[in-house]
């Protein structure tokens, strides 16, 4: 087994020379301004050690990575009743497709495409004002990352809201089918804000620990979710975590992971590590080019694929 | 860790009392005649021991489970060039959908939907007459199962051919886009025949060993494929192996697996076991109802999910 | 040639005995309250005479019939530039489908499905506040109907707004692709209000005169649009005027016509008559059941099909 | 009213200078060889006179124009029972789309897209061997054109068969849903052959007389179909006769017409004229570029639009 510290350093080093980095997301103006020449990686190991390289302390917008956390909260709140409103199947469509919603009467295919995550957010509003629901989400992220400094980037949230016509279309469409129960602007307000949580690679790797380690925070006597729930969320990350590139990511990397258009990917090697990578250049499916490559190299070097060594 | 022998026996015992068994596939007349009240299971362990229960010695039509084997052969023959003709993404559609083919110009989404498997079969015809290609497939299955008695059920093959209008439509559609290179009736002839291979649970669990054990046959000094290829085929089984029920199967069971409309499922617990289950009643996605349940109970009892214990 | 007066009377009489009247639109609460046992007809002839029967003086919500009038206004305002934003093809989809918008990048197929009519309404907002644009529409309808008492039913407009999630989805979707240029709530405000114009059959038959008589108001020396434009709007009514029942209506009736979910249909027999029918029960495509039947009987009796006698 | 003779001559003259002529159909090799610089027109008037210009005596492959004739025959054979197998709505899709078939369980949208015409051809096989059915079609075309020299171009028929994978896909797809009742190769054999009937503009204008003149052959005491049926076939030509360009053709030209990928268009001005135009260059919807233009100019000059003068 190779040494994780040197593997992480080599990955950061080799990727720093890559010129083909994809394109920064342009449809959210605030994200379009992020310099493309950045890459960070952080790996939290079962023994409690953290290994980082590159821009691992630079904050970025976690975007859709937040969907893993809101799904966790929603399952805690409503349990398996969630699945009457959201499916568990890969979509075969882009992240913002509305076609599937029409064919399936407003029920989104899974909680990791935009429509599904908006429906998940709606459940978090039950009995809460939007501000309270958002507070609950932020508190949860701070708790699992063990870091109270994590906050929301209001510029990004505002930028998303002003240009979020497709998400507004998705939300209204679901509202027409009563998949959403709360006012569309409340739901989207919370959704745009939790997508705008800013974190560093180090913070994100901390936040992913409960998914990697059977629902628990290693070294602490704390259970965040049951081990079964951690496995199930991981399964959804593997089959649906990279939009219409999920199959390819599973094929190449072999780890459950959730990507965001800010360029972050949170991946877990069950029982072994929680990993966060970040680089803002995206491929045509909206997934970080260097982030995917880094995870492919890491999984290969460490023999961490869930599909065997 | 519970005792595998008693777990297998208990599963067979408890499932024998289930009345909700779905429906036997009706669109292939020969399959429609198979009595629904059957269930078999066979588990091949890393130490070389085999545990069986129920109708584990009754032969059945493996149908789409054969797609895992033809994919293995095709990758051996043309390597990654295969992916220029077939994608690696879940489809979000039924197994016999043609809609996706039109939207993606004749390129099937993955090798485990019908269109994709037909394209894979086409590659196996390069330089071969249909009979030779079919012989090669059968030889391979006999080799990995270590059993020369495995054969093709000609009644089923003929039945498929006579009613295979949807598959003929898919094949002609791909031929129009030059995704198929050989005559449609040659390709479908081979396809219908390899779907009609008859095996027992015991034989199928033997055949799956190389996928479960890093490409090797345990106890023998034989490598069928590289460990990387075994992992990658397993990844495709997890994301695409149950048609439009793949996400749900990954969520509930957490093991790479390939199902067939004959009621069989081949599953692998990487490094631990190769598992075959069979029961002819299917759910609305075309997957065995009792087979899925058996694997869910087995994975849970043995803590075999790839997503952690 | 039969006598129009007795034909109209006989149609009203024979339809009064029909029990199969479809269903009143339920998705707009105010429309759901309209009693189903009503039917009205009004026929304005080239010689200036009007023949009416049944509930021809009862006001109803014209709903999508207004799309013919807003299209006329928009063509007057921007001419053929309109067609860069809206297509001219039948949709092959329900009136509120969003699927087509995704496949064609936000450009609606024709001005008579909801998305297309919303885009048309957007053009009427250029240089106008919503209230002014709405005033212009209402003035135009009063002018072509020669009746200043025509007004908007504010209850219906409010009812539409409160339940118009699908239309809000459509509008936001088009806004994302810049097919709409004005704020979504402005556009929808005007759209919901012009759909809520209340008219009687008599008023509606008056309003349709310019379409039936080469763009002119017969008996007055007034040209509303050029004869070419009147023909072209009529062509769109024939191919797209009944949503996904347009082909069937052309087949059975053979007249250009525009229907609305309030149960009204405005039809024109070029050079011969402007016809309004109304009955609130709808078929599964959203078209008035008795209204369609009445027009079929009328066109047959009077040999008015545009496809020959 | 302008003089038809000079109008026809001027159209041929002005179009001879056009350089933007679209592209000759390439997917049928025999059609791809036809020189693009040809244009013919023939107009048969109510008084029995025929006016021609350009290459009006050059034979071409009528292709989908034959669908109007086979529809006529099928309605004569099975009457309105035909509509249980084929719809009457515009498709909103390309002529060879298979997507709609999947969404509507194998029932094609109308008799003028390929799938629909194949289903129509299937009904003509009832009680007939393929050769007999084809003979019946050819006899009918010769009868309505009053010309026994009309024949089938066997080179084109063979060329279609060898490259007709999409049509074979459509036919097999419908066979799976039992929309076709006869063997796929029989149905396609007849279909490919009637598409390969070769005619001149003069012959085609003769053949269209019954559609233009209330089902009768003017000057002869012969009724081909009832006037109602002639109107209804004309209605389908208007709403569906130009594939996904039908709405635009109705908008610009305003006449019922059926186009074919050989470059022919048969149009009717009810009660006034039967018109055939031909030029092999096609637009992106598969309709003749010069043919459409010629009809637009003709209808405008003669004030023949069915939507008024």
Tab-separated table of C-alpha atoms in Angstrom, chain C residues 12 31 44 62 85 90-92 94 115 139-140 150 152 155 160-162 170 202 221 252 255 269 278 281 296:
chain	number	residue	atom	x	y	z
C	12	UNK	CA	-78.891	24.105	-30.834
C	31	UNK	CA	-63.925	27.800	-14.493
C	44	UNK	CA	-72.187	36.352	-38.528
C	62	UNK	CA	-62.632	33.217	-23.780
C	85	UNK	CA	-39.188	33.690	-31.166
C	90	UNK	CA	-48.211	21.941	-34.708
C	91	UNK	CA	-46.767	20.658	-31.474
C	92	UNK	CA	-47.856	17.048	-31.146
C	94	UNK	CA	-50.657	18.866	-24.832
C	115	UNK	CA	-45.788	28.764	-24.169
C	139	UNK	CA	-59.217	48.068	-26.728
C	140	UNK	CA	-58.444	45.929	-29.752
C	150	UNK	CA	-66.444	43.793	-23.181
C	152	UNK	CA	-62.076	41.241	-18.041
C	155	UNK	CA	-62.134	36.613	-10.496
C	160	UNK	CA	-55.545	31.629	-12.922
C	161	UNK	CA	-52.722	33.442	-11.254
C	162	UNK	CA	-53.059	31.514	-8.028
C	170	UNK	CA	-43.157	27.633	-18.974
C	202	UNK	CA	-72.554	37.119	-30.253
C	221	UNK	CA	-64.784	50.664	-44.792
C	252	UNK	CA	-63.952	16.467	-39.190
C	255	UNK	CA	-62.553	25.213	-40.799
C	269	UNK	CA	-65.554	30.135	-43.032
C	278	UNK	CA	-69.594	27.798	-26.571
C	281	UNK	CA	-67.624	20.591	-21.294
C	296	UNK	CA	-69.016	19.821	-37.594
